[in-house]
Amino acid sequence: MHLMNQKSALAQVSANHVLNKLQSIFPNNNSLYFAKANSLLGDTYSFTGKYSEAVPLYTAVKDLAARHYGKLHPQYIKALENLARMNSELSEYDLATNLFQEQRDLSNKLWDENHLAIAELNHHESRLTIMKSDLDKAESLLSKAYHVTKEQLGDEHPRLASILNDFGDLYEILGDYEKSKDYYTKCIAIREKVLGKDHIDYGTSINNLAYLYHSMGI
């Protein structure tokens, strides 16, 4: 965990340094280089839970992508996803819902339902629907994300593990502890094999299972 925090701090310093350099070269902040630097720093803030600080950075990425590529472009769509995720975490549910809807409308024009981009959208939106207690919709979105991700990436990919983890969260909320335990256990097995026991995601999975056992009285 300490090493992960160090890496995050270094990434933040690096991204800030790049932004400062770019501002001295492009004072109007219109270059696509700004989009990359803002995206990197936004990802760092997102990873460290600084969601409110990530929002203006991802907004800048969205605006630059729209200006240079137009809205029907993967970079603009990805910026919408990042903004939707941040607003979900900040409990700005109406705004997050609208952003996800715009992302879906544009995504459906570029990709079919079996594309990984749609699977990722379904996965991220499922987290919002869990927060909004729309659990039936969350289960449907997760199921769609799971089947496409498994088909496209295989049985042992970190993305699949993340979906399994969220299934565990969902069924824990629903009180189906046995099903929740099954999903958490599958997630742990993948993360241990692919990421290793020192990875932060593996630690999160272990904590989730431990909390579930506590809820079960074990």
XYZ file of N, CA and C in Angstrom:
654
model
N 0.827 -1.202 0.000
C 0.000 0.000 0.000
C 0.860 1.250 0.000
N 1.912 1.242 0.795
C 2.809 2.396 0.855
C 3.446 2.639 -0.501
N 3.849 1.561 -1.188
C 4.457 1.694 -2.509
C 3.459 2.262 -3.499
N 2.199 1.825 -3.423
C 1.178 2.340 -4.332
C 0.966 3.822 -4.109
N 0.977 4.263 -2.846
C 0.813 5.682 -2.541
C 1.980 6.493 -3.093
N 3.186 5.933 -2.981
C 4.361 6.606 -3.525
C 4.243 6.767 -5.036
N 3.805 5.724 -5.723
C 3.641 5.782 -7.171
C 2.595 6.818 -7.559
N 1.509 6.905 -6.795
C 0.464 7.877 -7.082
C 0.980 9.296 -6.918
N 1.767 9.515 -5.861
C 2.327 10.838 -5.616
C 3.281 11.234 -6.734
N 4.098 10.270 -7.179
C 5.036 10.543 -8.269
C 4.295 10.850 -9.566
N 3.227 10.108 -9.826
C 2.435 10.352 -11.033
C 1.797 11.732 -10.998
N 1.331 12.141 -9.817
C 0.711 13.458 -9.683
C 1.730 14.562 -9.920
N 2.914 14.416 -9.344
C 3.975 15.407 -9.542
C 4.356 15.477 -11.013
N 4.483 14.314 -11.661
C 4.862 14.262 -13.068
C 3.827 14.942 -13.941
N 2.543 14.651 -13.698
C 1.477 15.242 -14.501
C 1.418 16.754 -14.304
N 1.584 17.208 -13.064
C 1.593 18.651 -12.801
C 2.756 19.330 -13.504
N 3.903 18.669 -13.519
C 5.085 19.216 -14.189
C 4.828 19.372 -15.688
N 4.209 18.345 -16.286
C 3.894 18.397 -17.712
C 2.917 19.532 -17.998
N 1.898 19.669 -17.154
C 0.916 20.741 -17.354
C 1.570 22.117 -17.282
N 2.449 22.302 -16.323
C 3.133 23.596 -16.188
C 3.991 23.901 -17.413
N 4.683 22.882 -17.917
C 5.498 23.062 -19.112
C 4.632 23.429 -20.320
N 3.509 22.721 -20.452
C 2.626 22.981 -21.587
C 2.030 24.381 -21.538
N 1.718 24.847 -20.331
C 1.147 26.187 -20.193
C 2.130 27.268 -20.611
N 3.430 26.990 -20.452
C 4.427 27.968 -20.881
C 4.598 27.967 -22.404
N 4.252 26.828 -23.033
C 4.395 26.718 -24.487
C 3.096 27.093 -25.203
N 1.979 26.641 -24.636
C 0.665 26.905 -25.235
C -0.198 27.654 -24.209
N -0.057 28.960 -24.091
C -0.763 29.713 -23.056
C -2.278 29.656 -23.157
N -2.825 29.325 -24.334
C -4.278 29.275 -24.484
C -4.883 27.930 -24.102
N -4.025 26.975 -23.766
C -4.481 25.655 -23.303
C -5.345 24.920 -24.332
N -5.092 25.163 -25.621
C -5.909 24.546 -26.655
C -5.275 23.307 -27.280
N -4.047 23.004 -26.921
C -3.357 21.876 -27.539
C -3.892 20.550 -27.015
N -3.853 19.535 -27.898
C -4.251 18.195 -27.480
C -3.309 17.625 -26.428
N -2.092 18.176 -26.346
C -1.185 17.743 -25.284
C -1.799 18.002 -23.911
N -2.600 19.074 -23.816
C -3.259 19.361 -22.548
C -4.263 18.275 -22.195
N -4.941 17.754 -23.213
C -5.912 16.695 -22.965
C -5.234 15.490 -22.326
N -4.071 15.096 -22.866
C -3.351 13.941 -22.330
C -2.879 14.201 -20.902
N -2.314 15.388 -20.661
C -1.800 15.706 -19.332
C -2.939 15.816 -18.319
N -4.037 16.469 -18.715
C -5.191 16.585 -17.817
C -5.789 15.219 -17.509
N -5.822 14.355 -18.529
C -6.355 13.010 -18.323
C -5.491 12.223 -17.339
N -4.176 12.327 -17.484
C -3.255 11.635 -16.579
C -3.423 12.113 -15.144
N -3.496 13.429 -14.976
C -3.653 13.958 -13.623
C -5.033 13.626 -13.063
N -6.055 13.666 -13.926
C -7.394 13.274 -13.484
C -7.436 11.829 -13.029
N -6.754 10.944 -13.769
C -6.695 9.528 -13.374
C -6.022 9.368 -12.013
N -4.991 10.165 -11.780
C -4.279 10.096 -10.500
C -5.181 10.538 -9.361
N -5.895 11.642 -9.550
C -6.822 12.110 -8.521
C -7.945 11.094 -8.290
N -8.425 10.497 -9.380
C -9.474 9.489 -9.256
C -8.989 8.304 -8.435
N -7.782 7.832 -8.723
C -7.216 6.674 -8.038
C -7.054 6.941 -6.545
N -6.735 8.185 -6.192
C -6.496 8.528 -4.784
C -7.749 9.069 -4.094
N -8.897 9.000 -4.775
C -10.155 9.404 -4.149
C -10.410 10.899 -4.127
N -9.632 11.671 -4.885
C -9.829 13.124 -4.944
C -10.738 13.452 -6.125
N -11.992 13.031 -5.999
C -12.906 13.085 -7.133
C -13.249 14.513 -7.549
N -13.434 15.390 -6.587
C -13.787 16.778 -6.920
C -12.645 17.470 -7.666
N -11.412 17.061 -7.398
C -10.270 17.652 -8.095
C -10.112 17.066 -9.498
N -10.619 15.859 -9.694
C -10.539 15.234 -11.013
C -11.564 15.822 -11.982
N -12.693 16.293 -11.461
C -13.783 16.758 -12.329
C -13.362 17.856 -13.297
N -12.741 18.971 -12.835
C -12.369 20.012 -13.806
C -11.336 19.546 -14.829
N -10.497 18.598 -14.444
C -9.500 18.066 -15.380
C -10.174 17.243 -16.477
N -11.083 16.365 -16.080
C -11.800 15.574 -17.077
C -12.720 16.452 -17.926
N -13.237 17.522 -17.332
C -14.059 18.458 -18.105
C -13.232 19.130 -19.192
N -12.004 19.505 -18.838
C -11.103 20.105 -19.827
C -10.791 19.120 -20.953
N -10.600 17.845 -20.599
C -10.356 16.814 -21.610
C -11.560 16.699 -22.548
N -12.745 16.689 -21.964
C -13.978 16.585 -22.763
C -14.101 17.756 -23.739
N -13.864 18.961 -23.252
C -13.995 20.148 -24.094
C -12.960 20.164 -25.218
N -11.731 19.756 -24.905
C -10.689 19.703 -25.926
C -10.992 18.625 -26.967
N -11.483 17.486 -26.511
C -11.821 16.410 -27.443
C -12.949 16.841 -28.380
N -13.946 17.541 -27.830
C -15.055 18.019 -28.664
C -14.567 19.025 -29.691
N -13.637 19.866 -29.278
C -13.129 20.911 -30.168
C -12.296 20.328 -31.306
N -11.485 19.324 -30.991
C -10.554 18.803 -31.982
C -11.118 17.623 -32.786
N -11.967 16.802 -32.147
C -12.439 15.599 -32.810
C -13.936 15.589 -33.093
N -14.695 16.397 -32.362
C -16.137 16.278 -32.398
C -16.614 15.302 -31.329
N -17.914 15.275 -31.091
C -18.442 14.453 -29.999
C -18.502 12.964 -30.333
N -18.614 12.631 -31.623
C -18.709 11.228 -31.988
C -17.305 10.657 -32.173
N -16.569 10.617 -31.058
C -15.180 10.161 -31.074
C -14.867 9.467 -29.745
N -14.078 8.389 -29.777
C -13.786 7.647 -28.546
C -13.209 8.499 -27.421
N -12.387 9.497 -27.730
C -11.795 10.300 -26.659
C -12.845 11.160 -25.959
N -13.767 11.708 -26.724
C -14.856 12.480 -26.103
C -15.736 11.554 -25.257
N -16.037 10.379 -25.787
C -16.885 9.424 -25.079
C -16.216 8.954 -23.787
N -14.895 8.726 -23.842
C -14.165 8.312 -22.642
C -14.184 9.411 -21.586
N -14.088 10.666 -22.025
C -14.149 11.785 -21.075
C -15.511 11.842 -20.395
N -16.576 11.579 -21.144
C -17.909 11.518 -20.540
C -17.972 10.443 -19.467
N -17.394 9.277 -19.769
C -17.380 8.172 -18.802
C -16.651 8.571 -17.525
N -15.496 9.189 -17.684
C -14.725 9.594 -16.505
C -15.492 10.612 -15.666
N -16.143 11.564 -16.326
C -16.934 12.554 -15.593
C -18.131 11.899 -14.898
N -18.753 10.949 -15.571
C -19.882 10.240 -14.964
C -19.438 9.473 -13.725
N -18.287 8.819 -13.810
C -17.765 8.071 -12.654
C -17.479 8.989 -11.477
N -16.855 10.142 -11.756
C -16.520 11.071 -10.675
C -17.776 11.623 -10.017
N -18.752 11.983 -10.819
C -19.981 12.536 -10.265
C -20.778 11.475 -9.504
N -20.660 10.225 -9.924
C -21.273 9.140 -9.152
C -20.669 9.081 -7.753
N -19.340 9.133 -7.693
C -18.652 9.070 -6.408
C -18.963 10.281 -5.533
N -19.271 11.413 -6.160
C -19.594 12.636 -5.422
C -21.083 12.736 -5.100
N -21.829 11.663 -5.388
C -23.275 11.596 -5.141
C -24.073 12.603 -5.968
N -23.494 13.031 -7.084
C -24.220 13.878 -8.038
C -24.908 12.947 -9.037
N -25.930 12.251 -8.539
C -26.489 11.146 -9.299
C -27.213 11.588 -10.573
N -27.939 12.692 -10.517
C -28.653 13.149 -11.710
C -27.669 13.529 -12.819
N -26.623 14.241 -12.446
C -25.617 14.631 -13.424
C -24.910 13.406 -13.990
N -24.559 12.471 -13.113
C -23.897 11.247 -13.558
C -24.795 10.457 -14.510
N -26.081 10.383 -14.194
C -27.025 9.670 -15.054
C -27.081 10.293 -16.440
N -27.132 11.614 -16.489
C -27.183 12.309 -17.784
C -25.899 12.091 -18.588
N -24.767 12.092 -17.902
C -23.489 11.868 -18.585
C -23.405 10.450 -19.140
N -23.833 9.471 -18.344
C -23.839 8.092 -18.827
C -24.789 7.934 -20.021
N -25.925 8.634 -19.969
C -26.878 8.528 -21.069
C -26.303 9.114 -22.352
N -25.631 10.271 -22.230
C -24.987 10.846 -23.404
C -23.914 9.902 -23.940
N -23.145 9.308 -23.022
C -22.132 8.348 -23.444
C -22.768 7.172 -24.175
N -23.885 6.673 -23.665
C -24.545 5.521 -24.291
C -25.092 5.882 -25.674
N -25.702 7.055 -25.769
C -26.258 7.469 -27.059
C -25.176 7.539 -28.136
N -24.013 8.098 -27.774
C -22.917 8.210 -28.728
C -22.268 6.847 -28.985
N -22.086 6.073 -27.934
C -21.441 4.762 -28.070
C -22.231 3.839 -28.994
N -23.553 3.891 -28.894
C -24.391 3.028 -29.721
C -24.273 3.357 -31.208
N -23.799 4.549 -31.514
C -23.593 4.926 -32.910
C -22.262 4.409 -33.449
N -21.354 4.074 -32.555
C -20.021 3.608 -32.970
C -19.839 2.096 -32.841
N -20.457 1.479 -31.813
C -20.183 0.082 -31.498
C -21.466 -0.696 -31.257
N -21.392 -2.022 -31.451
C -22.540 -2.855 -31.113
C -22.423 -3.315 -29.663
N -23.430 -4.044 -29.210
C -23.518 -4.401 -27.790
C -22.444 -5.380 -27.345
N -21.745 -6.008 -28.292
C -20.689 -6.964 -27.945
C -19.302 -6.333 -27.936
N -19.238 -5.022 -28.059
C -17.952 -4.329 -28.025
C -17.542 -4.083 -26.577
N -16.245 -4.155 -26.317
C -15.747 -3.956 -24.954
C -16.073 -2.571 -24.408
N -16.157 -1.569 -25.283
C -16.494 -0.226 -24.812
C -17.894 -0.189 -24.217
N -18.820 -0.932 -24.813
C -20.184 -1.010 -24.273
C -20.188 -1.804 -22.969
N -19.391 -2.864 -22.920
C -19.290 -3.650 -21.684
C -18.764 -2.790 -20.543
N -17.752 -1.986 -20.826
C -17.186 -1.118 -19.796
C -18.200 -0.075 -19.340
N -18.948 0.472 -20.294
C -20.009 1.418 -19.947
C -21.038 0.754 -19.034
N -21.477 -0.456 -19.396
C -22.448 -1.164 -18.565
C -21.906 -1.404 -17.156
N -20.626 -1.739 -17.093
C -20.012 -1.984 -15.784
C -20.008 -0.720 -14.924
N -19.526 0.380 -15.492
C -19.446 1.614 -14.716
C -20.836 2.142 -14.342
N -21.775 2.033 -15.264
C -23.120 2.519 -14.947
C -23.785 1.649 -13.887
N -23.418 0.369 -13.836
C -23.997 -0.504 -12.808
C -23.644 -0.012 -11.407
N -22.453 0.561 -11.264
C -22.058 1.080 -9.953
C -22.934 2.251 -9.544
N -23.262 3.097 -10.514
C -24.171 4.208 -10.227
C -25.547 3.683 -9.836
N -26.044 2.689 -10.554
C -27.375 2.184 -10.242
C -27.410 1.493 -8.879
N -26.298 0.897 -8.461
C -26.230 0.346 -7.104
C -26.322 1.475 -6.080
N -25.603 2.571 -6.332
C -25.653 3.722 -5.427
C -27.066 4.299 -5.345
N -27.803 4.232 -6.461
C -29.169 4.752 -6.517
C -30.195 3.722 -6.044
N -29.703 2.545 -5.625
C -30.549 1.444 -5.146
C -31.466 0.887 -6.227
N -31.078 1.052 -7.482
C -31.807 0.434 -8.592
C -31.120 -0.909 -8.873
N -31.392 -1.864 -7.993
C -30.582 -3.084 -7.966
C -30.895 -4.050 -9.103
N -32.133 -4.073 -9.561
C -32.472 -4.929 -10.694
C -31.723 -4.470 -11.949
N -31.714 -3.159 -12.168
C -30.986 -2.635 -13.324
C -29.492 -2.892 -13.179
N -28.975 -2.751 -11.958
C -27.549 -3.009 -11.722
C -27.199 -4.448 -12.074
N -28.043 -5.393 -11.675
C -27.789 -6.804 -11.976
C -27.785 -7.052 -13.483
N -28.718 -6.416 -14.192
C -28.789 -6.576 -15.635
C -27.551 -6.009 -16.320
N -27.121 -4.831 -15.909
C -25.939 -4.194 -16.499
C -24.681 -5.013 -16.233
N -24.557 -5.516 -14.997
C -23.390 -6.329 -14.658
C -23.364 -7.627 -15.462
N -24.522 -8.236 -15.655
C -24.585 -9.477 -16.417
C -24.133 -9.254 -17.859
N -24.588 -8.161 -18.454
C -24.167 -7.837 -19.825
C -22.664 -7.589 -19.880
N -22.169 -6.834 -18.923
C -20.729 -6.544 -18.884
C -19.919 -7.822 -18.699
N -20.402 -8.703 -17.832
C -19.684 -9.947 -17.535
C -19.550 -10.821 -18.781
N -20.642 -11.045 -19.476
C -20.626 -11.986 -20.599
C -19.741 -11.480 -21.740
N -19.808 -10.189 -22.045
C -18.984 -9.647 -23.124
C -17.506 -9.642 -22.730
N -17.228 -9.242 -21.499
C -15.839 -9.179 -21.031
C -15.212 -10.571 -20.995
N -15.965 -11.541 -20.510
C -15.450 -12.917 -20.467
C -15.184 -13.439 -21.868
N -16.096 -13.158 -22.795
C -15.938 -13.635 -24.166
C -14.752 -12.977 -24.864
N -14.574 -11.686 -24.610
C -13.534 -10.932 -25.318
C -12.152 -11.058 -24.670
N -12.109 -11.139 -23.341
C -10.830 -11.077 -22.634
C -10.451 -12.365 -21.903
N -11.390 -13.285 -21.762
C -11.074 -14.542 -21.109
C -11.474 -14.576 -19.638
N -11.197 -15.726 -19.023
C -11.662 -16.008 -17.662
C -10.813 -15.392 -16.558
N -9.617 -14.891 -16.879
C -8.699 -14.466 -15.827
C -8.192 -13.041 -16.041
N -9.029 -12.189 -16.566
C -8.625 -10.803 -16.813
C -9.025 -9.918 -15.630
N -8.192 -8.930 -15.278
C -8.538 -8.027 -14.166
C -9.888 -7.333 -14.320
N -10.284 -7.034 -15.552
C -11.602 -6.407 -15.753
C -12.721 -7.347 -15.330
N -12.562 -8.625 -15.640
C -13.571 -9.602 -15.234
C -13.605 -9.719 -13.723
N -12.438 -9.692 -13.101
C -12.368 -9.746 -11.639
C -13.108 -8.562 -11.023
N -12.976 -7.381 -11.617
C -13.660 -6.195 -11.106
C -15.170 -6.346 -11.183
N -15.644 -6.936 -12.263
C -17.087 -7.181 -12.402
C -17.554 -8.188 -11.357
N -16.783 -9.248 -11.144
C -17.128 -10.232 -10.113
C -17.194 -9.577 -8.737
N -16.254 -8.683 -8.471
C -16.256 -7.968 -7.197
C -17.550 -7.172 -7.021
N -17.989 -6.517 -8.091
C -19.197 -5.706 -8.001
C -20.446 -6.574 -7.883
N -20.421 -7.762 -8.477
C -21.496 -8.722 -8.230
C -21.543 -9.068 -6.743
N -20.353 -9.252 -6.151
C -20.295 -9.537 -4.717
C -20.907 -8.415 -3.906
N -20.592 -7.175 -4.262
C -21.172 -6.018 -3.574
C -22.696 -6.024 -3.697
N -23.168 -6.267 -4.920
C -24.606 -6.233 -5.182
C -25.351 -7.272 -4.348
N -24.862 -8.506 -4.353
C -25.575 -9.558 -3.632
C -25.426 -9.423 -2.119
N -24.364 -8.780 -1.684
C -24.265 -8.489 -0.251
C -25.348 -7.495 0.154
N -25.565 -6.480 -0.668
C -26.622 -5.502 -0.400
C -27.984 -6.185 -0.401
N -28.168 -7.138 -1.329
C -29.442 -7.848 -1.430
C -29.633 -8.873 -0.314
N -28.573 -9.102 0.468
C -28.658 -10.054 1.576
C -28.436 -11.497 1.170
N -28.023 -11.723 -0.069
C -27.726 -13.077 -0.531
C -26.239 -13.324 -0.279
N -25.916 -13.639 0.960
C -24.527 -13.701 1.380
C -23.750 -14.843 0.729
N -24.412 -15.962 0.505
C -23.711 -17.091 -0.108
C -23.299 -16.772 -1.539
N -24.202 -16.150 -2.273
C -23.876 -15.769 -3.646
C -22.795 -14.689 -3.653
N -22.889 -13.752 -2.712
C -21.872 -12.707 -2.587
C -20.511 -13.324 -2.307
N -20.462 -14.279 -1.392
C -19.195 -14.945 -1.052
C -18.608 -15.647 -2.270
N -19.452 -16.269 -3.055
C -18.990 -16.982 -4.248
C -18.319 -16.024 -5.237
N -18.935 -14.866 -5.446
C -18.366 -13.892 -6.381
C -17.080 -13.268 -5.833
N -17.085 -12.929 -4.546
C -15.858 -12.381 -3.956
C -14.707 -13.379 -4.046
N -15.008 -14.658 -3.804
C -13.976 -15.688 -3.832
C -13.399 -15.854 -5.243
N -14.268 -15.811 -6.244
C -13.798 -15.897 -7.634
C -12.934 -14.696 -7.992
N -13.348 -13.534 -7.535
C -12.577 -12.315 -7.784
C -11.189 -12.414 -7.155
N -11.131 -12.880 -5.920
C -9.857 -13.009 -5.211
C -8.926 -13.967 -5.946
N -9.474 -15.071 -6.424
C -8.646 -16.070 -7.114
C -7.989 -15.477 -8.359
N -8.757 -14.695 -9.119
C -8.204 -14.078 -10.332
C -7.151 -13.042 -9.963
N -7.469 -12.185 -9.006
C -6.534 -11.118 -8.649
C -5.256 -11.664 -8.036
N -5.366 -12.718 -7.259
C -4.151 -13.315 -6.686
C -3.261 -13.880 -7.794
N -3.865 -14.538 -8.764
C -3.097 -15.168 -9.832
C -2.512 -14.151 -10.800
N -3.314 -13.146 -11.161
C -2.907 -12.215 -12.218
C -2.163 -11.001 -11.673
N -2.604 -10.483 -10.519
C -2.028 -9.251 -9.980
C -1.039 -9.492 -8.839
N -1.247 -10.577 -8.098
C -0.392 -10.861 -6.948
C -0.966 -10.312 -5.656
N -0.481 -10.852 -4.544
C -1.031 -10.494 -3.232
C -0.633 -9.096 -2.771
N 0.357 -8.496 -3.396
C 0.792 -7.156 -2.997
C 0.012 -6.044 -3.703
N -0.853 -6.420 -4.628
C -1.596 -5.416 -5.381
C -2.758 -4.877 -4.538
N -3.038 -3.587 -4.700
C -4.088 -2.948 -3.895
C -5.456 -3.570 -4.156
N -5.719 -4.001 -5.399
C -7.020 -4.592 -5.713
C -7.210 -5.931 -5.014
N -6.121 -6.684 -4.859
C -6.215 -7.940 -4.115
C -6.561 -7.651 -2.657
N -5.908 -6.643 -2.078
C -6.207 -6.271 -0.701
C -7.645 -5.824 -0.523
N -8.163 -5.087 -1.485
C -9.558 -4.657 -1.435
C -10.496 -5.857 -1.432
N -10.191 -6.840 -2.262
C -11.019 -8.047 -2.343
C -11.033 -8.805 -1.015
N -9.870 -8.924 -0.399
C -9.786 -9.608 0.895
C -10.598 -8.850 1.954
N -10.503 -7.534 1.943
C -11.274 -6.722 2.890
C -12.775 -6.894 2.671
N -13.185 -6.955 1.402
C -14.611 -7.136 1.108
C -15.129 -8.463 1.644
N -14.332 -9.514 1.445
C -14.745 -10.832 1.933
C -14.756 -10.860 3.458
N -13.786 -10.233 4.072
C -13.733 -10.190 5.545
C -14.948 -9.458 6.100
N -15.324 -8.341 5.471
C -16.500 -7.586 5.923
C -17.775 -8.418 5.750
N -17.824 -9.174 4.649
C -18.982 -10.047 4.429
C -19.078 -11.109 5.519
N -17.949 -11.734 5.843
C -17.946 -12.724 6.902
C -18.419 -12.125 8.230
N -18.024 -10.896 8.485
C -18.483 -10.203 9.694
C -20.001 -10.052 9.671
N -20.539 -9.670 8.503
C -21.992 -9.511 8.377
C -22.711 -10.845 8.550
N -22.034 -11.926 8.156
C -22.620 -13.277 8.286
C -22.457 -13.837 9.697
N -21.696 -13.133 10.532
C -21.467 -13.598 11.887
C -20.428 -14.681 11.982
N -19.572 -14.783 10.973
C -18.530 -15.829 10.967
C -17.253 -15.286 11.631
